[in-house]
Amino acid sequence: MEKINLVTMDEIIEFQEVIAEEIVELQYLRHPELREKCGKLGHLHCIQDVKYHFSFLKAAVETEDKELFLSYIRWVKVLLNSYNINSIEVSDNLRCIIDVFKEKYGMKISPLIIKYLEEAIELIPKMNLIVDKFINKNEPYSEVADKYLDLLLKSDRSGAARLIFNLVESGVDIRSIYLNIFQKTMYEIGRLWQMNKISVAQEHYCSAVTQLLMSKIYTGLFNDIKKDHVFVGACVSGELHEMGIRMVCDFLELEGWDTYYLGANTPLLGIVRTITEKNAKILGLSATMTYHVDAIKSVIKLIRNNPRCKDVKIIVGGYPFNISKNLWRIVGADGYSSNAEEACSLAENLIEESSKEDVIS
């Protein structure tokens, strides 16, 4: 019997413009009222949304972890609901994806692709439309975090800066400011955008102000006691969410490490070059968008294949790794952390393990 070469998400994404258009047109055919409801601009958004579905579905299928796709659909349900697109329409869209895939590829479509789509359709009615606030009144500095958020949303950069630097001058641990105020506030900003309570411009403003304050705090981070440890932190090419890995670098600076923060959208070869030039012991890679997991895997593979990087330990972090607890192993990393504090402890542990290995060898 001849073996069937299954169609993968890579092949689908290669022709995604045409396929996404077919899917949207099929949904219009089944629900003609949607064409008028969406309008010309909405039509373009619908096509873009389908392409996003493809990207997240690809990441889930390639790692064989459906939760990467299901968590995305939960997020999408809330987001689209804020734009008056209900859960039935979201489910119908996924059903149209299945039907177009089956019509175009028949038995050649990977069963896992269909399985994950069908599971999402089944679970959509049960997915919650309420997203809890990230600033919890029972947690440390919650009142300050609420005040900081309010100042950001009012575009009061000076007020936000005074609030934070008053804390710094009063002796509040910088780690607490980062984790309990900056991180919680940025999560809350993301929630407000997801629920269409703030604009993209407001979200970007809040992030920019917070990064500015972090850069000002950074000038006072240097520890008199230096360790002979070097850390390189980067976001892979295409990834623009850089605040998490910036926090990791700053935490390690407080512990006496030399850190090299490469920031967002770092080219693969640039990461390798920095590791070798600075003789880094630990590399931290961050991805917020699930569809950048493959890029992290590629970076790790390149590093593992480079003789000059053979002793480098790799830590990964970011949203997809919080969702899929085994994902760090799948991409070939040495460990995973959910926040900067955990990353700092993990980096120290990996250095200690490496030292023991050197003694044994």
XYZ file of C-alpha atoms in Angstrom:
361
model
C 0.000 0.000 0.000
C 1.407 3.398 -0.991
C 2.296 5.651 1.928
C 0.364 8.932 2.028
C 2.486 12.051 2.561
C 0.361 14.109 4.941
C -0.179 17.803 4.328
C 1.390 19.868 7.105
C 0.665 23.355 8.403
C 3.847 24.561 6.682
C 2.354 23.665 3.304
C -0.938 25.316 4.216
C 0.781 28.502 5.391
C 2.717 28.635 2.117
C -0.619 29.285 0.377
C -2.378 30.929 3.320
C -3.556 34.059 1.482
C -5.651 32.050 -0.970
C -6.818 29.480 1.591
C -7.794 32.114 4.175
C -9.822 33.942 1.519
C -11.638 30.696 0.651
C -12.449 30.077 4.310
C -13.881 33.562 4.852
C -15.919 33.336 1.631
C -17.321 29.965 2.727
C -18.443 31.484 6.028
C -20.086 34.363 4.131
C -21.834 31.834 1.899
C -23.243 30.029 4.924
C -24.051 33.250 6.789
C -24.646 36.040 4.209
C -25.386 38.600 6.935
C -21.724 38.498 7.983
C -20.523 40.170 4.780
C -22.511 43.307 5.547
C -21.718 43.100 9.259
C -17.968 42.960 8.628
C -17.709 45.437 5.767
C -14.582 45.875 3.631
C -12.218 46.593 6.516
C -13.713 43.797 8.601
C -13.240 41.426 5.673
C -9.496 42.077 5.730
C -9.458 41.531 9.494
C -11.278 38.213 9.032
C -8.625 37.002 6.596
C -5.848 38.111 8.952
C -7.547 36.326 11.863
C -7.647 33.066 9.907
C -3.930 33.402 9.183
C -3.310 33.889 12.907
C -5.320 30.701 13.524
C -2.968 28.917 11.124
C 0.149 30.174 12.941
C -1.013 29.100 16.386
C -2.362 25.799 15.068
C 1.011 25.110 13.437
C 2.826 25.609 16.754
C 0.422 23.278 18.555
C 0.597 20.538 15.921
C 4.382 20.638 15.639
C 4.795 20.282 19.412
C 1.810 17.910 19.685
C 0.383 20.094 22.449
C -3.226 21.082 21.825
C -3.217 23.492 24.783
C -1.101 25.940 22.780
C -3.988 26.250 20.321
C -6.815 26.007 22.853
C -5.354 28.764 25.043
C -5.133 30.967 21.961
C -8.778 30.275 21.079
C -9.801 31.190 24.648
C -8.011 34.498 24.183
C -9.555 35.011 20.732
C -13.073 34.358 22.029
C -12.729 37.184 24.562
C -11.065 39.536 22.081
C -13.605 39.039 19.294
C -16.532 39.237 21.709
C -15.415 42.782 22.510
C -15.857 43.529 18.786
C -19.369 42.051 18.720
C -18.298 38.724 17.201
C -19.936 35.986 19.237
C -18.709 32.501 20.079
C -21.021 30.864 17.516
C -19.351 32.860 14.746
C -15.917 31.894 16.075
C -16.932 28.215 16.074
C -18.373 28.529 12.565
C -15.091 29.995 11.368
C -13.152 27.006 12.702
C -15.693 24.652 11.112
C -15.140 26.403 7.771
C -11.389 25.886 8.185
C -11.949 22.148 8.658
C -14.273 21.928 5.658
C -11.925 23.834 3.346
C -8.973 21.706 4.477
C -10.898 18.489 3.849
C -12.152 19.672 0.462
C -8.679 20.727 -0.693
C -6.611 17.907 0.798
C -8.987 15.058 1.629
C -7.263 12.193 3.450
C -3.886 13.890 3.034
C -4.552 16.447 5.766
C -2.799 15.614 9.040
C -5.362 14.080 11.456
C -3.863 16.115 14.298
C -4.789 19.363 12.539
C -8.429 18.320 12.290
C -8.440 16.908 15.823
C -7.225 20.148 17.423
C -9.734 22.228 15.446
C -12.606 19.934 16.416
C -11.601 19.998 20.079
C -11.532 23.795 19.992
C -15.029 23.901 18.463
C -16.317 21.573 21.176
C -14.795 23.647 23.988
C -15.627 27.174 22.766
C -19.107 27.270 24.417
C -17.486 26.372 27.756
C -14.717 28.960 27.518
C -15.119 31.863 29.923
C -15.661 35.391 28.645
C -14.513 36.837 31.960
C -10.774 37.402 32.369
C -9.767 38.047 35.984
C -7.773 41.156 36.846
C -4.054 40.597 37.213
C -3.712 43.098 40.055
C -4.974 41.236 43.123
C -5.789 43.258 46.254
C -4.321 40.556 48.480
C -0.880 40.726 46.855
C 2.038 43.011 47.820
C 1.983 46.576 46.459
C -1.400 46.061 44.775
C -2.533 49.596 45.701
C 0.634 51.045 44.197
C 0.173 48.912 41.073
C -3.394 50.215 40.703
C -2.160 53.792 41.104
C 0.635 53.222 38.581
C -1.864 51.758 36.111
C -4.184 54.736 36.576
C -1.353 57.209 35.935
C -0.308 55.351 32.785
C -3.853 55.306 31.419
C -4.069 59.056 32.070
C -0.802 59.500 30.123
C 0.808 60.995 33.243
C 4.387 59.860 32.671
C 5.837 62.268 35.239
C 3.406 61.108 37.910
C 4.167 57.459 37.166
C 7.902 58.164 37.377
C 7.551 59.993 40.712
C 5.525 57.113 42.129
C 8.160 54.534 41.181
C 11.240 56.540 42.167
C 9.728 57.431 45.530
C 9.574 53.689 46.160
C 13.171 53.203 45.019
C 14.404 56.053 47.234
C 12.481 54.699 50.232
C 14.375 51.420 49.926
C 11.756 49.163 48.357
C 13.463 46.179 46.731
C 13.732 46.723 42.988
C 12.724 43.105 42.430
C 9.406 43.798 44.166
C 8.824 46.842 41.971
C 9.494 44.801 38.849
C 7.389 41.762 39.774
C 4.539 43.316 41.759
C 4.112 46.599 39.919
C 5.640 46.544 36.431
C 4.834 42.924 35.554
C 1.332 42.928 37.046
C 0.506 46.251 35.400
C 1.682 45.115 31.977
C -0.415 41.944 32.271
C -3.400 44.103 33.208
C -2.752 46.434 30.265
C -2.840 43.377 27.999
C -6.144 42.286 29.537
C -7.678 45.720 28.997
C -6.588 45.691 25.349
C -7.973 42.174 24.888
C -11.342 43.404 26.181
C -11.212 46.478 23.899
C -11.054 48.834 26.880
C -7.912 50.589 25.630
C -6.366 51.195 22.210
C -3.183 49.768 20.740
C -1.674 53.250 21.057
C -2.429 53.308 24.797
C -0.953 49.839 25.219
C 2.235 50.900 23.446
C 2.448 54.099 25.501
C 2.164 52.198 28.796
C 4.840 49.726 27.710
C 7.150 52.510 26.517
C 6.874 54.432 29.800
C 7.563 51.288 31.828
C 10.601 50.430 29.715
C 11.858 53.998 30.123
C 11.575 53.728 33.911
C 13.331 50.362 33.865
C 16.204 51.876 31.893
C 16.526 54.678 34.477
C 16.468 52.186 37.344
C 19.114 50.135 35.513
C 21.788 52.793 36.094
C 21.711 51.992 39.813
C 21.688 48.212 39.529
C 25.398 47.479 39.421
C 26.624 45.314 42.265
C 30.061 45.932 43.807
C 30.504 42.177 44.201
C 31.029 40.721 40.737
C 30.710 37.082 39.757
C 32.530 35.524 36.849
C 29.240 34.713 35.137
C 27.973 36.080 31.825
C 24.339 36.005 30.695
C 23.006 36.888 27.243
C 19.295 37.673 26.987
C 17.368 37.990 23.731
C 14.038 37.728 21.999
C 14.172 35.721 18.785
C 13.759 37.274 15.360
C 10.199 38.531 14.928
C 9.438 38.711 18.666
C 8.787 42.278 19.847
C 7.782 41.625 23.469
C 11.046 42.237 25.297
C 10.186 43.366 28.817
C 10.380 39.919 30.415
C 13.917 39.143 29.266
C 14.948 42.703 30.218
C 13.761 41.981 33.760
C 15.814 38.778 33.863
C 18.962 40.675 32.858
C 18.348 43.332 35.511
C 17.750 40.732 38.239
C 21.015 38.997 37.370
C 22.872 42.332 37.413
C 21.657 42.714 41.001
C 23.274 39.355 41.733
C 26.623 40.470 40.310
C 26.396 38.909 36.840
C 27.574 40.560 33.642
C 24.560 40.626 31.360
C 24.149 41.486 27.692
C 20.591 42.446 26.881
C 20.085 42.155 23.124
C 16.434 43.173 23.176
C 13.631 42.428 20.759
C 13.760 40.860 17.317
C 17.374 39.667 17.602
C 18.810 37.949 14.498
C 19.905 34.376 15.092
C 23.536 34.910 14.081
C 23.749 37.968 16.325
C 22.854 35.846 19.340
C 25.532 33.259 18.539
C 28.151 35.949 17.916
C 27.468 37.604 21.277
C 27.666 34.286 23.133
C 31.077 33.491 21.663
C 32.514 37.009 21.955
C 31.440 37.460 25.575
C 32.068 33.850 26.622
C 28.545 33.599 28.017
C 27.653 30.745 30.350
C 23.881 31.147 30.137
C 21.580 32.215 27.311
C 18.029 33.355 28.005
C 15.510 33.252 25.149
C 12.025 34.710 25.354
C 8.904 34.355 23.214
C 5.487 35.804 23.984
C 3.834 34.790 20.729
C 3.327 31.045 20.402
C 4.211 31.052 16.716
C 7.770 32.115 17.613
C 8.464 28.846 19.453
C 9.826 27.363 16.226
C 12.322 30.236 15.981
C 13.520 29.505 19.516
C 13.951 25.857 18.582
C 16.026 26.891 15.549
C 18.265 29.158 17.640
C 18.856 26.396 20.175
C 19.674 23.890 17.434
C 22.219 26.262 15.883
C 23.850 26.871 19.253
C 24.023 23.165 20.066
C 25.724 22.538 16.715
C 28.340 25.246 17.285
C 31.473 23.827 19.010
C 32.224 27.219 20.570
C 28.826 27.213 22.308
C 28.822 23.613 23.502
C 29.000 24.523 27.216
C 26.286 27.198 27.127
C 23.158 26.467 29.151
C 19.867 27.752 27.752
C 16.850 29.052 29.673
C 13.556 29.801 27.928
C 10.496 31.699 29.066
C 7.379 33.506 27.937
C 3.680 32.844 27.501
C 3.793 29.584 25.469
C 6.168 28.024 27.994
C 3.791 28.953 30.816
C 0.988 27.189 28.946
C 2.911 24.062 27.958
C 5.051 22.946 30.897
C 7.026 20.426 28.818
C 7.673 22.783 25.915
C 11.149 23.781 27.120
C 12.264 20.174 26.731
C 10.738 19.936 23.252
C 12.712 22.959 22.014
C 15.924 21.581 23.528
C 16.484 24.039 26.389
C 18.089 23.272 29.751
C 15.316 24.840 31.790
C 12.318 27.155 31.936
C 11.206 29.971 34.231
C 7.887 31.770 34.554
C 9.351 35.052 35.824
C 12.620 36.912 36.379
C 13.036 35.698 39.944
C 12.768 32.051 38.884
C 15.132 32.669 35.966
C 17.738 34.116 38.313
C 17.598 31.067 40.604
C 17.675 28.693 37.641
C 20.709 30.433 36.134
C 22.589 30.106 39.425
C 21.650 26.417 39.667
C 22.773 25.702 36.105
C 26.123 27.376 36.772
C 26.547 25.256 39.894
C 25.700 22.073 37.982
C 28.169 22.992 35.225
C 30.910 23.540 37.805
C 30.273 20.097 39.282
C 30.395 18.539 35.806
C 33.740 20.256 35.148
C 35.170 18.873 38.397
C 33.992 15.337 37.583
C 35.371 15.469 34.036
